[in-house]
mmCIF file of C-alpha atoms in Angstrom:
data_model
loop_
_atom_site.group_PDB
_atom_site.id
_atom_site.type_symbol
_atom_site.label_atom_id
_atom_site.label_comp_id
_atom_site.label_asym_id
_atom_site.label_seq_id
_atom_site.Cartn_x
_atom_site.Cartn_y
_atom_site.Cartn_z
ATOM 1 C CA UNK D 1 0.184 -0.069 -0.080
ATOM 2 C CA UNK D 2 0.878 3.819 -0.213
ATOM 3 C CA UNK D 3 3.181 5.171 2.531
ATOM 4 C CA UNK D 4 4.929 8.587 3.310
ATOM 5 C CA UNK D 5 8.261 8.315 5.478
ATOM 6 C CA UNK D 6 9.663 11.790 6.657
ATOM 7 C CA UNK D 7 12.860 12.375 8.541
ATOM 8 C CA UNK D 8 12.594 12.063 12.251
ATOM 9 C CA UNK D 9 12.200 14.960 14.420
ATOM 10 C CA UNK D 10 12.385 17.159 16.408
ATOM 11 C CA UNK D 11 14.217 19.868 14.169
ATOM 12 C CA UNK D 12 15.730 22.864 16.088
ATOM 13 C CA UNK D 13 16.992 25.880 14.105
ATOM 14 C CA UNK D 14 18.378 29.216 14.635
ATOM 15 C CA UNK D 15 16.228 32.233 13.184
ATOM 16 C CA UNK D 16 17.533 32.564 9.322
ATOM 17 C CA UNK D 17 19.086 29.109 9.042
ATOM 18 C CA UNK D 18 18.375 26.878 6.239
ATOM 19 C CA UNK D 19 15.721 24.084 6.555
ATOM 20 C CA UNK D 20 15.317 20.907 4.734
ATOM 21 C CA UNK D 21 12.688 18.334 5.881
ATOM 22 C CA UNK D 22 13.193 14.858 4.191
ATOM 23 C CA UNK D 23 9.998 13.077 2.697
ATOM 24 C CA UNK D 24 9.940 10.051 0.314
ATOM 25 C CA UNK D 25 6.990 7.722 -0.656
ATOM 26 C CA UNK D 26 6.019 4.688 -1.883
ATOM 27 C CA UNK D 27 2.906 4.574 -4.108
ATOM 28 C CA UNK D 28 1.633 2.757 -7.290
ATOM 29 C CA UNK D 29 0.756 5.080 -10.405
ATOM 30 C CA UNK D 30 1.142 8.886 -10.239
ATOM 31 C CA UNK D 31 0.391 10.110 -6.833
ATOM 32 C CA UNK D 32 0.016 13.907 -5.927
ATOM 33 C CA UNK D 33 2.230 14.931 -3.332
ATOM 34 C CA UNK D 34 1.590 17.573 -0.426
ATOM 35 C CA UNK D 35 3.017 19.355 2.660
ATOM 36 C CA UNK D 36 0.722 20.622 5.467
ATOM 37 C CA UNK D 37 1.723 22.557 8.254
ATOM 38 C CA UNK D 38 0.315 22.476 11.747
ATOM 39 C CA UNK D 39 0.671 25.433 13.575
ATOM 40 C CA UNK D 40 0.153 25.083 17.821
ATOM 41 C CA UNK D 41 -3.534 24.634 18.859
ATOM 42 C CA UNK D 42 -4.418 24.666 15.199
ATOM 43 C CA UNK D 43 -5.784 22.100 12.776
ATOM 44 C CA UNK D 44 -3.547 21.099 9.468
ATOM 45 C CA UNK D 45 -3.527 23.546 6.658
ATOM 46 C CA UNK D 46 -2.027 23.089 3.070
ATOM 47 C CA UNK D 47 1.096 24.478 2.431
ATOM 48 C CA UNK D 48 2.142 23.567 -1.230
ATOM 49 C CA UNK D 49 1.550 20.834 -3.498
ATOM 50 C CA UNK D 50 2.794 19.089 -6.501
ATOM 51 C CA UNK D 51 0.391 17.186 -9.058
ATOM 52 C CA UNK D 52 2.908 15.586 -11.440
ATOM 53 C CA UNK D 53 7.026 14.697 -11.743
ATOM 54 C CA UNK D 54 9.087 17.683 -11.759
ATOM 55 C CA UNK D 55 6.714 20.067 -10.689
ATOM 56 C CA UNK D 56 7.769 22.443 -7.710
ATOM 57 C CA UNK D 57 5.422 23.795 -5.432
ATOM 58 C CA UNK D 58 5.639 26.959 -3.406
ATOM 59 C CA UNK D 59 4.286 28.998 -0.755
ATOM 60 C CA UNK D 60 5.428 31.226 1.657
ATOM 61 C CA UNK D 61 9.022 31.123 1.074
ATOM 62 C CA UNK D 62 9.128 27.188 1.303
ATOM 63 C CA UNK D 63 9.787 24.961 -1.966
ATOM 64 C CA UNK D 64 9.261 21.366 -2.684
ATOM 65 C CA UNK D 65 9.679 19.357 -6.134
ATOM 66 C CA UNK D 66 8.570 16.400 -6.815
ATOM 67 C CA UNK D 67 11.295 13.969 -7.909
ATOM 68 C CA UNK D 68 9.767 10.712 -9.324
ATOM 69 C CA UNK D 69 12.961 8.847 -9.770
ATOM 70 C CA UNK D 70 14.185 9.233 -6.086
ATOM 71 C CA UNK D 71 10.440 8.994 -4.826
ATOM 72 C CA UNK D 72 10.956 12.223 -2.842
ATOM 73 C CA UNK D 73 9.141 15.296 -1.961
ATOM 74 C CA UNK D 74 11.453 17.180 0.312
ATOM 75 C CA UNK D 75 10.649 20.542 1.952
ATOM 76 C CA UNK D 76 13.122 23.354 1.916
ATOM 77 C CA UNK D 77 13.216 27.010 3.063
ATOM 78 C CA UNK D 78 16.271 29.338 2.651
ATOM 79 C CA UNK D 79 15.829 31.556 5.663
ATOM 80 C CA UNK D 80 13.519 30.182 8.566
ATOM 81 C CA UNK D 81 11.631 32.582 11.129
ATOM 82 C CA UNK D 82 10.486 31.868 14.531
ATOM 83 C CA UNK D 83 6.761 32.004 12.888
ATOM 84 C CA UNK D 84 7.845 28.581 11.155
ATOM 85 C CA UNK D 85 7.925 26.943 13.966
ATOM 86 C CA UNK D 86 5.140 24.082 13.813
ATOM 87 C CA UNK D 87 4.747 20.780 12.860
ATOM 88 C CA UNK D 88 5.250 19.805 9.408
ATOM 89 C CA UNK D 89 3.441 16.711 7.251
ATOM 90 C CA UNK D 90 4.323 15.216 3.896
ATOM 91 C CA UNK D 91 1.305 13.303 2.563
ATOM 92 C CA UNK D 92 0.515 11.608 -1.216
ATOM 93 C CA UNK D 93 -2.900 11.390 -2.586
ATOM 94 C CA UNK D 94 -3.303 7.638 -3.607
ATOM 95 C CA UNK D 95 -4.280 6.874 -7.413
ATOM 96 C CA UNK D 96 -5.334 3.146 -7.400
ATOM 97 C CA UNK D 97 -8.722 1.891 -6.599
ATOM 98 C CA UNK D 98 -10.177 2.357 -2.973
ATOM 99 C CA UNK D 99 -7.243 4.805 -2.359
ATOM 100 C CA UNK D 100 -7.860 7.162 -5.136
ATOM 101 C CA UNK D 101 -8.009 10.639 -3.618
ATOM 102 C CA UNK D 102 -7.492 9.705 0.097
ATOM 103 C CA UNK D 103 -4.508 11.146 1.921
ATOM 104 C CA UNK D 104 -1.583 9.249 3.295
ATOM 105 C CA UNK D 105 0.275 10.993 5.618
ATOM 106 C CA UNK D 106 4.033 10.994 7.045
ATOM 107 C CA UNK D 107 4.096 10.689 10.765
ATOM 108 C CA UNK D 108 5.251 14.542 11.127
ATOM 109 C CA UNK D 109 8.290 16.467 12.115
ATOM 110 C CA UNK D 110 8.320 19.103 14.407
ATOM 111 C CA UNK D 111 10.250 22.614 13.772
ATOM 112 C CA UNK D 112 11.423 24.659 16.669
ATOM 113 C CA UNK D 113 12.955 28.263 15.642
ATOM 114 C CA UNK D 114 14.789 29.891 18.137
ATOM 115 C CA UNK D 115 15.527 33.563 17.662
ATOM 116 C CA UNK K 1 -17.020 31.284 9.698
ATOM 117 C CA UNK K 2 -14.987 28.490 9.340
ATOM 118 C CA UNK K 3 -15.228 26.164 6.367
ATOM 119 C CA UNK K 4 -14.930 23.318 8.209
ATOM 120 C CA UNK K 5 -16.276 23.837 11.927
ATOM 121 C CA UNK K 6 -15.893 21.119 14.815
ATOM 122 C CA UNK K 7 -17.752 20.856 18.240
ATOM 123 C CA UNK K 8 -16.550 20.709 20.778
ATOM 124 C CA UNK K 9 -12.971 22.126 20.859
ATOM 125 C CA UNK K 10 -12.237 20.400 23.970
ATOM 126 C CA UNK K 11 -14.146 17.569 25.945
ATOM 127 C CA UNK K 12 -12.951 15.748 29.420
ATOM 128 C CA UNK K 13 -15.257 12.675 29.867
ATOM 129 C CA UNK K 14 -15.130 9.444 31.819
ATOM 130 C CA UNK K 15 -14.472 5.945 30.805
ATOM 131 C CA UNK K 16 -17.643 4.069 29.888
ATOM 132 C CA UNK K 17 -19.450 7.208 28.548
ATOM 133 C CA UNK K 18 -20.795 7.714 25.149
ATOM 134 C CA UNK K 19 -19.399 11.149 23.548
ATOM 135 C CA UNK K 20 -20.292 12.546 20.025
ATOM 136 C CA UNK K 21 -17.788 14.791 18.282
ATOM 137 C CA UNK K 22 -19.619 16.765 15.469
ATOM 138 C CA UNK K 23 -18.250 18.182 12.026
ATOM 139 C CA UNK K 24 -19.737 20.674 9.367
ATOM 140 C CA UNK K 25 -18.683 22.113 6.291
ATOM 141 C CA UNK K 26 -19.265 24.870 4.042
ATOM 142 C CA UNK K 27 -17.279 23.744 1.238
ATOM 143 C CA UNK K 28 -19.965 21.823 -0.543
ATOM 144 C CA UNK K 29 -17.362 18.848 -0.832
ATOM 145 C CA UNK K 30 -18.712 15.292 -0.829
ATOM 146 C CA UNK K 31 -16.087 13.923 0.739
ATOM 147 C CA UNK K 32 -15.517 13.887 4.496
ATOM 148 C CA UNK K 33 -12.959 12.269 6.696
ATOM 149 C CA UNK K 34 -12.115 11.547 10.688
ATOM 150 C CA UNK K 35 -8.936 11.332 11.622
ATOM 151 C CA UNK K 36 -6.823 10.782 15.113
ATOM 152 C CA UNK K 37 -3.696 12.425 15.989
ATOM 153 C CA UNK K 38 -1.505 10.837 18.652
ATOM 154 C CA UNK K 39 2.018 12.220 19.301
ATOM 155 C CA UNK K 40 4.693 10.667 17.063
ATOM 156 C CA UNK K 41 2.143 8.596 15.406
ATOM 157 C CA UNK K 42 0.955 11.554 12.721
ATOM 158 C CA UNK K 43 -2.610 10.930 11.654
ATOM 159 C CA UNK K 44 -4.437 8.051 11.395
ATOM 160 C CA UNK K 45 -7.749 7.587 9.370
ATOM 161 C CA UNK K 46 -11.031 6.426 11.473
ATOM 162 C CA UNK K 47 -13.604 6.469 9.137
ATOM 163 C CA UNK K 48 -14.506 8.173 5.596
ATOM 164 C CA UNK K 49 -17.564 9.109 3.559
ATOM 165 C CA UNK K 50 -17.678 9.691 0.012
ATOM 166 C CA UNK K 51 -21.082 10.861 -0.004
ATOM 167 C CA UNK K 52 -23.972 10.434 2.111
ATOM 168 C CA UNK K 53 -24.751 7.042 1.321
ATOM 169 C CA UNK K 54 -21.152 5.787 1.535
ATOM 170 C CA UNK K 55 -19.274 4.896 4.720
ATOM 171 C CA UNK K 56 -16.337 3.386 4.799
ATOM 172 C CA UNK K 57 -13.896 2.022 7.805
ATOM 173 C CA UNK K 58 -10.390 3.463 7.707
ATOM 174 C CA UNK K 59 -7.299 1.908 9.623
ATOM 175 C CA UNK K 60 -8.718 1.973 13.250
ATOM 176 C CA UNK K 61 -12.471 1.992 13.493
ATOM 177 C CA UNK K 62 -12.627 -0.251 16.249
ATOM 178 C CA UNK K 63 -14.724 1.321 19.203
ATOM 179 C CA UNK K 64 -15.743 4.574 16.820
ATOM 180 C CA UNK K 65 -18.782 4.646 14.891
ATOM 181 C CA UNK K 66 -19.817 7.646 12.287
ATOM 182 C CA UNK K 67 -23.366 8.907 10.876
ATOM 183 C CA UNK K 68 -23.259 11.204 7.816
ATOM 184 C CA UNK K 69 -26.525 13.115 8.481
ATOM 185 C CA UNK K 70 -26.236 15.278 5.163
ATOM 186 C CA UNK K 71 -23.634 16.389 2.719
ATOM 187 C CA UNK K 72 -22.408 18.849 5.394
ATOM 188 C CA UNK K 73 -22.584 16.962 8.526
ATOM 189 C CA UNK K 74 -20.280 14.231 9.597
ATOM 190 C CA UNK K 75 -20.506 12.787 13.312
ATOM 191 C CA UNK K 76 -18.002 10.840 14.915
ATOM 192 C CA UNK K 77 -19.194 8.471 18.136
ATOM 193 C CA UNK K 78 -17.482 6.912 20.827
ATOM 194 C CA UNK K 79 -20.028 4.174 22.115
ATOM 195 C CA UNK K 80 -17.927 3.375 25.416
ATOM 196 C CA UNK K 81 -15.019 5.712 25.921
ATOM 197 C CA UNK K 82 -11.729 4.416 27.210
ATOM 198 C CA UNK K 83 -8.795 6.043 28.139
ATOM 199 C CA UNK K 84 -6.425 5.298 25.063
ATOM 200 C CA UNK K 85 -8.993 7.089 23.013
ATOM 201 C CA UNK K 86 -7.934 10.120 24.443
ATOM 202 C CA UNK K 87 -6.326 12.238 21.555
ATOM 203 C CA UNK K 88 -6.590 15.133 19.153
ATOM 204 C CA UNK K 89 -9.544 14.294 16.463
ATOM 205 C CA UNK K 90 -9.823 16.090 13.153
ATOM 206 C CA UNK K 91 -12.593 16.453 10.537
ATOM 207 C CA UNK K 92 -11.282 17.037 6.702
ATOM 208 C CA UNK K 93 -13.304 17.289 3.609
ATOM 209 C CA UNK K 94 -12.264 17.140 0.290
ATOM 210 C CA UNK K 95 -13.316 17.093 -3.330
ATOM 211 C CA UNK K 96 -13.246 14.035 -5.661
ATOM 212 C CA UNK K 97 -9.800 13.687 -7.563
ATOM 213 C CA UNK K 98 -6.194 13.401 -6.364
ATOM 214 C CA UNK K 99 -4.907 16.850 -6.873
ATOM 215 C CA UNK K 100 -7.178 18.868 -4.396
ATOM 216 C CA UNK K 101 -6.097 17.856 -1.039
ATOM 217 C CA UNK K 102 -7.929 18.198 2.061
ATOM 218 C CA UNK K 103 -9.528 20.984 4.278
ATOM 219 C CA UNK K 104 -9.287 20.489 8.031
ATOM 220 C CA UNK K 105 -11.219 21.644 10.988
ATOM 221 C CA UNK K 106 -9.355 22.913 13.926
ATOM 222 C CA UNK K 107 -9.604 19.748 15.801
ATOM 223 C CA UNK K 108 -11.564 18.326 19.095
ATOM 224 C CA UNK K 109 -9.212 17.405 21.897
ATOM 225 C CA UNK K 110 -10.749 14.891 23.869
ATOM 226 C CA UNK K 111 -9.479 13.578 27.288
ATOM 227 C CA UNK K 112 -11.169 10.415 28.720
ATOM 228 C CA UNK K 113 -10.367 9.884 32.309
#
């Protein structure tokens, strides 16, 4: 079945540092890929997405590129801020049978940014 | 108003009690989902519904039941709550198709004592 693996956290960075959160997936066909962010006390919000190979999703300074050859969708930001402190979830949207359109989530990565 | 509204936001209940968590949406989406979030375990799917007459079990449905009262409303019930059902519960909605993703509610924090 479909699965998503994220790098283990938590991740702690200083403000203005470079961020990478790794995400790899296993799926049949050509899934869509997503990053969601969960700020403290809130629900998950869509951060960015990519729907086909080599697409780059971007939003709020974050970027991720859909790499089919390495089955990866790593999240990057060049300069993090304290306000980026949150939990980040990688997810894929299945393409086969009863999985079609349903999201499978990674376990989440906690990011803490210090001033 | 929020696109996806969950009530209550917080609830403390006793072991053995029946409790219902409610979700309503104004997105006009056919698909609705209930997830449970535990620290370190990410999100796990409890039940999902692709339309009013189509309800399906997710990976952790034991101890839970659902009701899809209308396109806009999807309720989750714990028939006899137990302490290991203490968790954060999220409702989500989506359109059909693999490219849209989900819209989430703000969650219900449930504590079973």
